[in-house]
Short mmCIF file of C-alpha atoms in Angstrom, two decimals:
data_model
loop_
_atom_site.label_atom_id
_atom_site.label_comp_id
_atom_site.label_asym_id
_atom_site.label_seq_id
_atom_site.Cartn_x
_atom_site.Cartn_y
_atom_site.Cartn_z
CA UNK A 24 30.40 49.04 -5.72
CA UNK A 25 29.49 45.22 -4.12
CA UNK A 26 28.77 46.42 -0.57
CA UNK A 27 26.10 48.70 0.70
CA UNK A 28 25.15 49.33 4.41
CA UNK A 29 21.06 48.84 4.94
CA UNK A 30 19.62 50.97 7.51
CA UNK A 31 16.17 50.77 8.69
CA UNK A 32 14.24 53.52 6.56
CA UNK A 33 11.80 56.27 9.23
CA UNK A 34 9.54 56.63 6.74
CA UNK A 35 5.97 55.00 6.78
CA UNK A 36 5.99 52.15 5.65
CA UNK A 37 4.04 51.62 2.40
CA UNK A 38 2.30 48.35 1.81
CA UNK A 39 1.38 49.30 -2.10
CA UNK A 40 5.48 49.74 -2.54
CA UNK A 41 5.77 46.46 -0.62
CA UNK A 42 3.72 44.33 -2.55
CA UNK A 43 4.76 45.70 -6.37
CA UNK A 44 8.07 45.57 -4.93
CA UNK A 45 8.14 41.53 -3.50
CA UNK A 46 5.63 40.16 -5.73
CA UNK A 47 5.92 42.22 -8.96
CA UNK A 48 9.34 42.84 -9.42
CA UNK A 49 9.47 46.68 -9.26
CA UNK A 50 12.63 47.42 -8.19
CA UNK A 51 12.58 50.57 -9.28
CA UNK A 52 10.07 51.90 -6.51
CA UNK A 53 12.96 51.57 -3.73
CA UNK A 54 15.93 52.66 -6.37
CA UNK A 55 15.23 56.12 -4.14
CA UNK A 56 16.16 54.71 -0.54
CA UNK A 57 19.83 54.19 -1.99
CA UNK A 58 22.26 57.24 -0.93
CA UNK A 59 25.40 57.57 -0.73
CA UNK A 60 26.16 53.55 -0.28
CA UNK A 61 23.45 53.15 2.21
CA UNK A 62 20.21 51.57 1.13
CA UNK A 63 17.42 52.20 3.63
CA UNK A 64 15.43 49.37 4.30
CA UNK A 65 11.53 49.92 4.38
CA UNK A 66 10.62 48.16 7.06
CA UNK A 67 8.00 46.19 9.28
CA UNK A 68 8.19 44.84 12.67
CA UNK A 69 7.28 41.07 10.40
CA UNK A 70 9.74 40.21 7.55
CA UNK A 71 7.96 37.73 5.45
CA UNK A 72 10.58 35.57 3.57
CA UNK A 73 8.90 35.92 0.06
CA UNK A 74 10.25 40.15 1.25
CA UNK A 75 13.42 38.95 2.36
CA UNK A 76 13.72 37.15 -0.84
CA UNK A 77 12.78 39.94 -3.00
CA UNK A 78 15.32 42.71 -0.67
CA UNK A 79 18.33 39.71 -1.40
CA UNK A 80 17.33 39.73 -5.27
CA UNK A 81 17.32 43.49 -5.53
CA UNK A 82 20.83 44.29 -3.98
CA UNK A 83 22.27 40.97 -5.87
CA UNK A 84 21.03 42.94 -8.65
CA UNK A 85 23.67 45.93 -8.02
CA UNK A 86 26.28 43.30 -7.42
CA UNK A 87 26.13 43.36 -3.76
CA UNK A 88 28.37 40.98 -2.26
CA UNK A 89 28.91 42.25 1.58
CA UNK A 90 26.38 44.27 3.83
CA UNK A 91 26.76 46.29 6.95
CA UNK A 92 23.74 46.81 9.32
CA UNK A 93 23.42 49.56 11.44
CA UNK A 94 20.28 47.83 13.40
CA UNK A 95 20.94 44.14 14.66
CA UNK A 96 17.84 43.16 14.44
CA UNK A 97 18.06 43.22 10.55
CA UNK A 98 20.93 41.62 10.26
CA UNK A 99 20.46 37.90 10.57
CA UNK A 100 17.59 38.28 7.28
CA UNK A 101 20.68 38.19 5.42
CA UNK A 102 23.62 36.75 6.81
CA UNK A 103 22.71 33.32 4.56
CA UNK A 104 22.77 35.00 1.52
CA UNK A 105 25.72 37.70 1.97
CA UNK A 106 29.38 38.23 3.73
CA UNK A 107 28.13 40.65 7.12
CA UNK A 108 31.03 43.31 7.61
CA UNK A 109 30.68 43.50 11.54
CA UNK A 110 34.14 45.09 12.71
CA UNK A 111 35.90 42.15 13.29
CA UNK A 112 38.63 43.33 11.27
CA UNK A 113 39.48 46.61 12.59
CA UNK A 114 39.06 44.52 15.78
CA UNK A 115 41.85 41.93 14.94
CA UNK A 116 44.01 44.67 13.52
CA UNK A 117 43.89 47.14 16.42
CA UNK A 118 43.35 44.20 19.37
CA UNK A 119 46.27 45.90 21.60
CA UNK A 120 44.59 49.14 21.19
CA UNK A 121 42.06 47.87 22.55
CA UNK A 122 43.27 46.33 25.90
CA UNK A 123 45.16 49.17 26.31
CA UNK A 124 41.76 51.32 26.48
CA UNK A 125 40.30 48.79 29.10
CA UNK A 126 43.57 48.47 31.02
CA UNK A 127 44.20 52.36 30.92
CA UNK A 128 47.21 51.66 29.62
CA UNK A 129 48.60 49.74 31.63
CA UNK A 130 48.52 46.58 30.09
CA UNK A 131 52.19 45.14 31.30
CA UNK A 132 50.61 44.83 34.58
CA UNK A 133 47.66 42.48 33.12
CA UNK A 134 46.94 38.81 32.66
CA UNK A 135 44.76 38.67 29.34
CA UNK A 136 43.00 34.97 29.29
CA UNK A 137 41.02 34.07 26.49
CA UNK A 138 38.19 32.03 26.66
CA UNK A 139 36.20 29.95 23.80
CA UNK A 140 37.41 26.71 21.65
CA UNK A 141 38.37 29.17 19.05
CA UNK A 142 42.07 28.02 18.80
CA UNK A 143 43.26 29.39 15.41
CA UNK A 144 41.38 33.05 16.91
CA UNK A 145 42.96 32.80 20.12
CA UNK A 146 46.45 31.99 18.75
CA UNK A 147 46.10 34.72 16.52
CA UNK A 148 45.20 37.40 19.26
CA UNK A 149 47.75 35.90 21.68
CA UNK A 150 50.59 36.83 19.09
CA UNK A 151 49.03 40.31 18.61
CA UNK A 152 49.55 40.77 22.81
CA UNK A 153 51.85 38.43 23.85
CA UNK A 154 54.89 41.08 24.14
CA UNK A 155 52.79 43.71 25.90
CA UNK A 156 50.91 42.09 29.25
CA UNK A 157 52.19 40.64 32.09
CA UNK A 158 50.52 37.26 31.70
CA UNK A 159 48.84 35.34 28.83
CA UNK A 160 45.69 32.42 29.81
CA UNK A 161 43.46 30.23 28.35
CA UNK A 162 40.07 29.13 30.36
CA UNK A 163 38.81 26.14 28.81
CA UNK A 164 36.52 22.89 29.24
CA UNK A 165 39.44 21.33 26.95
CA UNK A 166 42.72 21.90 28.31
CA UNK A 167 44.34 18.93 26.20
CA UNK A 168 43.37 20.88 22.92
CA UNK A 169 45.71 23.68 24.40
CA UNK A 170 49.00 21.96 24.85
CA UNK A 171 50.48 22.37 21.46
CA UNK A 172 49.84 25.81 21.90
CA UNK A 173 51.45 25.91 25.09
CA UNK A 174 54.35 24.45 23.71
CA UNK A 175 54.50 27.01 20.76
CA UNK A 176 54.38 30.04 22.63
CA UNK A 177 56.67 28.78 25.10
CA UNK A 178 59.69 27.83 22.27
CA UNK A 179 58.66 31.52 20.27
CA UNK A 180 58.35 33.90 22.88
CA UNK A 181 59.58 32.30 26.22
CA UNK A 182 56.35 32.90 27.56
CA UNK A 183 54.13 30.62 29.33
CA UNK A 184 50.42 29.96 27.90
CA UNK A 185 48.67 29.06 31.37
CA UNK A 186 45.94 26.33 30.73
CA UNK A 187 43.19 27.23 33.15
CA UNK A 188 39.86 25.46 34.15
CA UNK A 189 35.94 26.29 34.95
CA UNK A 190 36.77 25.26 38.52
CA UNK A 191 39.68 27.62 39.05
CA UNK A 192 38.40 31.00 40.80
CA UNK A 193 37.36 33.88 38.37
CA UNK A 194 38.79 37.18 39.39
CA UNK A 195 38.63 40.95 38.22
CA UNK A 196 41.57 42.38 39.30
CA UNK A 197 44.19 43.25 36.76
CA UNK A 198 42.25 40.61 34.55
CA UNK A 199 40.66 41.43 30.68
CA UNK A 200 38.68 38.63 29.40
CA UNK A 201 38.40 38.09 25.87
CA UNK A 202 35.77 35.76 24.02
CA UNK A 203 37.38 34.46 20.95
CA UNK A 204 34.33 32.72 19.30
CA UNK A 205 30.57 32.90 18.48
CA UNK A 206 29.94 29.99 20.29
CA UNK A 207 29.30 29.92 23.98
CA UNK A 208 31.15 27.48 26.15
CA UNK A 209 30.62 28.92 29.48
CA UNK A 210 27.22 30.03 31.24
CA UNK A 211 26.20 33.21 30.22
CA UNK A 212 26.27 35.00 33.07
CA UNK A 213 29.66 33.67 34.45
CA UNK A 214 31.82 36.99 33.16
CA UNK A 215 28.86 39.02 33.88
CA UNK A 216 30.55 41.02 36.70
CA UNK A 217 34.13 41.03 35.07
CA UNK A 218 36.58 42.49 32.70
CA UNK A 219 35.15 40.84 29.58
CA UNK A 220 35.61 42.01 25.78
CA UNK A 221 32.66 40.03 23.88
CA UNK A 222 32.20 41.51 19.97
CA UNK A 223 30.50 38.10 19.41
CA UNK A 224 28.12 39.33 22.45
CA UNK A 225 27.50 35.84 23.61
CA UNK A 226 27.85 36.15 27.51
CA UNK A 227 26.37 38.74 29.62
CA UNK A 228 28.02 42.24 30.79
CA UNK A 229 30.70 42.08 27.90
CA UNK A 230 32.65 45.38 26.32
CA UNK A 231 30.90 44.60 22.83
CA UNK A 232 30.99 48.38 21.33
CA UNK A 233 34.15 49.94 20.15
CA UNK A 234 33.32 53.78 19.17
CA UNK A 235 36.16 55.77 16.99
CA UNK A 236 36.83 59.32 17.24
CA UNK A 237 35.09 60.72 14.27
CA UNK A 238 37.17 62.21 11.11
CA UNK A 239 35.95 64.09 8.06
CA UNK A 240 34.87 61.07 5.65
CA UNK A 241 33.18 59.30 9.11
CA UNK A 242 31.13 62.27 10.09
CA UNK A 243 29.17 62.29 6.45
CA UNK A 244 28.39 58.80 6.99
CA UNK A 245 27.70 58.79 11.14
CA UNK A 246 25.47 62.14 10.55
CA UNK A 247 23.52 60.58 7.28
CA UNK A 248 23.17 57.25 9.43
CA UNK A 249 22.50 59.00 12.85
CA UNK A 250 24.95 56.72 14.39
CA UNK A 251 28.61 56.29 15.83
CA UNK A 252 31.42 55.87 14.88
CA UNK A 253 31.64 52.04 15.03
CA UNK A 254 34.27 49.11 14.03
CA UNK A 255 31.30 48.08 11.55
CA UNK A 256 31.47 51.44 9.86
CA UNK A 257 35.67 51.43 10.00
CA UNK A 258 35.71 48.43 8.14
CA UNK A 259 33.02 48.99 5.47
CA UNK A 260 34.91 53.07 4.90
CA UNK A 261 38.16 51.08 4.87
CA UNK A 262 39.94 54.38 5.72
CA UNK A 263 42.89 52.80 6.99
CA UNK A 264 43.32 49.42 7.22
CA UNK A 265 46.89 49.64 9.65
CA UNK A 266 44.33 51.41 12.12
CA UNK A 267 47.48 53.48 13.10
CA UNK A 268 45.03 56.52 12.35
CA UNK A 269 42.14 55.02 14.16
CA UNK A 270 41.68 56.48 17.79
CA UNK A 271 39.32 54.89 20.45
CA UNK A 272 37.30 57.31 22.30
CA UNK A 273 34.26 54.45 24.18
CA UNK A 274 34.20 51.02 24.51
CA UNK A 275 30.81 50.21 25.90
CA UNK A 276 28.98 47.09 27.05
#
């Protein structure tokens, strides 16, 4: 096993375990919050580093090597020192799925535009689409970075990549938006009253949370978790990784 999913622990939290446990070494006194591939976390509202330090040296110690985190809040103590399984995958794999929930399957009779300087992301999703919607987009502060692009999907597919600007007017109508990037290049709140798929959750009013319709290995996990069904939790069972036996039942903001 090198990945384990940390969930916050309900129990009170004990500052005797704490300090044996950071300062002494005692790993031992939290080998009992592991079940079942889920180590839950002791926790307190203030994460000293020195317990950060000693929570990173303990799972290193069982050969961790990737993490899932049920609570967000947790999960940027340790995206420095491990790889964060977040449900991008799933995501990437099942991306048509997925406009197809928003569109209510009727995707043919959408224009998808992407937005972010993501271009290797963007490509990628545009080929996972690009047969299925009625028009494909790019809003951008660059548009000269796009032209290649333009070119590409224009001599592959006969389609025609429109390059569109901040300027142009933002409408909702037959529309998904989809941020392909952690790093915002718009104003926050500019999609905040559109179609707008976010999983990096960078702008405001974004479809961020994809829920899965639970099956029998999911339900042991979402029951001893008390959570959903989530991409994070498809990607760290690894049930199927096709996703052809994956069905979307939410997709929430």
């Amino acid at each position: 096993m090198n990945k384990i999913i940390l969930k916050l622990s309900e129990e009170r939290f004990s500052f005797l375990k704490y300090i044996l446990f950071t300062y002494f070494k005692c790993n031992k006194i939290y080998e009992k919050n592991i079940e079942k591939n889920v180590f839950f976390v002791p926790f307190k509202k203030t994460l000293k580093s020195a317990y950060i330090k000693a929570l990173s040296r303990f799972l290193r110690s069982k050969n961790i090597k990737e993490i899932m985190c049920v609570e967000k809040e947790i999960k940027k103590y340790f995206k420095t020192e491990f790889s964060i399984i977040d449900g991008k995958n799933i995501y990437r794999t099942i991306f048509c799925d997925i406009l197809n929930f928003i569109s209510n399957n009727k995707l043919f009779d959408y224009e998808i535009i992407f937005i972010s300087d993501n271009i290797k992301e963007i490509k990628f999703l545009a080929e996972k689409c690009v047969k299925n919607v009625k028009t494909l987009s790019v809003l951008t502060n660059k548009p000269y970075l796009y032209e290649s692009m333009r070119d590409y999907f224009f001599e592959k597919y006969g389609v025609m990549l429109n390059i569109k600007v901040k300027k142009d007017k933002l409408k909702k109508h037959n529309k998904i938006y989809v941020n392909a990037g952690g790093m915002r290049v718009f104003d926050k709140s500019l999609f905040k009253n559109l179609n707008l798929i976010d999983i990096y959750c960078v702008y405001e009013g974004g479809y961020n949370e994809i829920i899965f319709e639970n099956n029998k290995l999911s339900k042991e996990y979402t029951k001893l978790l008390k959570c959903t069904y989530s991409a994070a939790l498809a990607d760290f069972l690894e049930q199927d990784k096709s996703g052809e036996n994956i069905k979307i039942v939410n997709i929430k903001k």
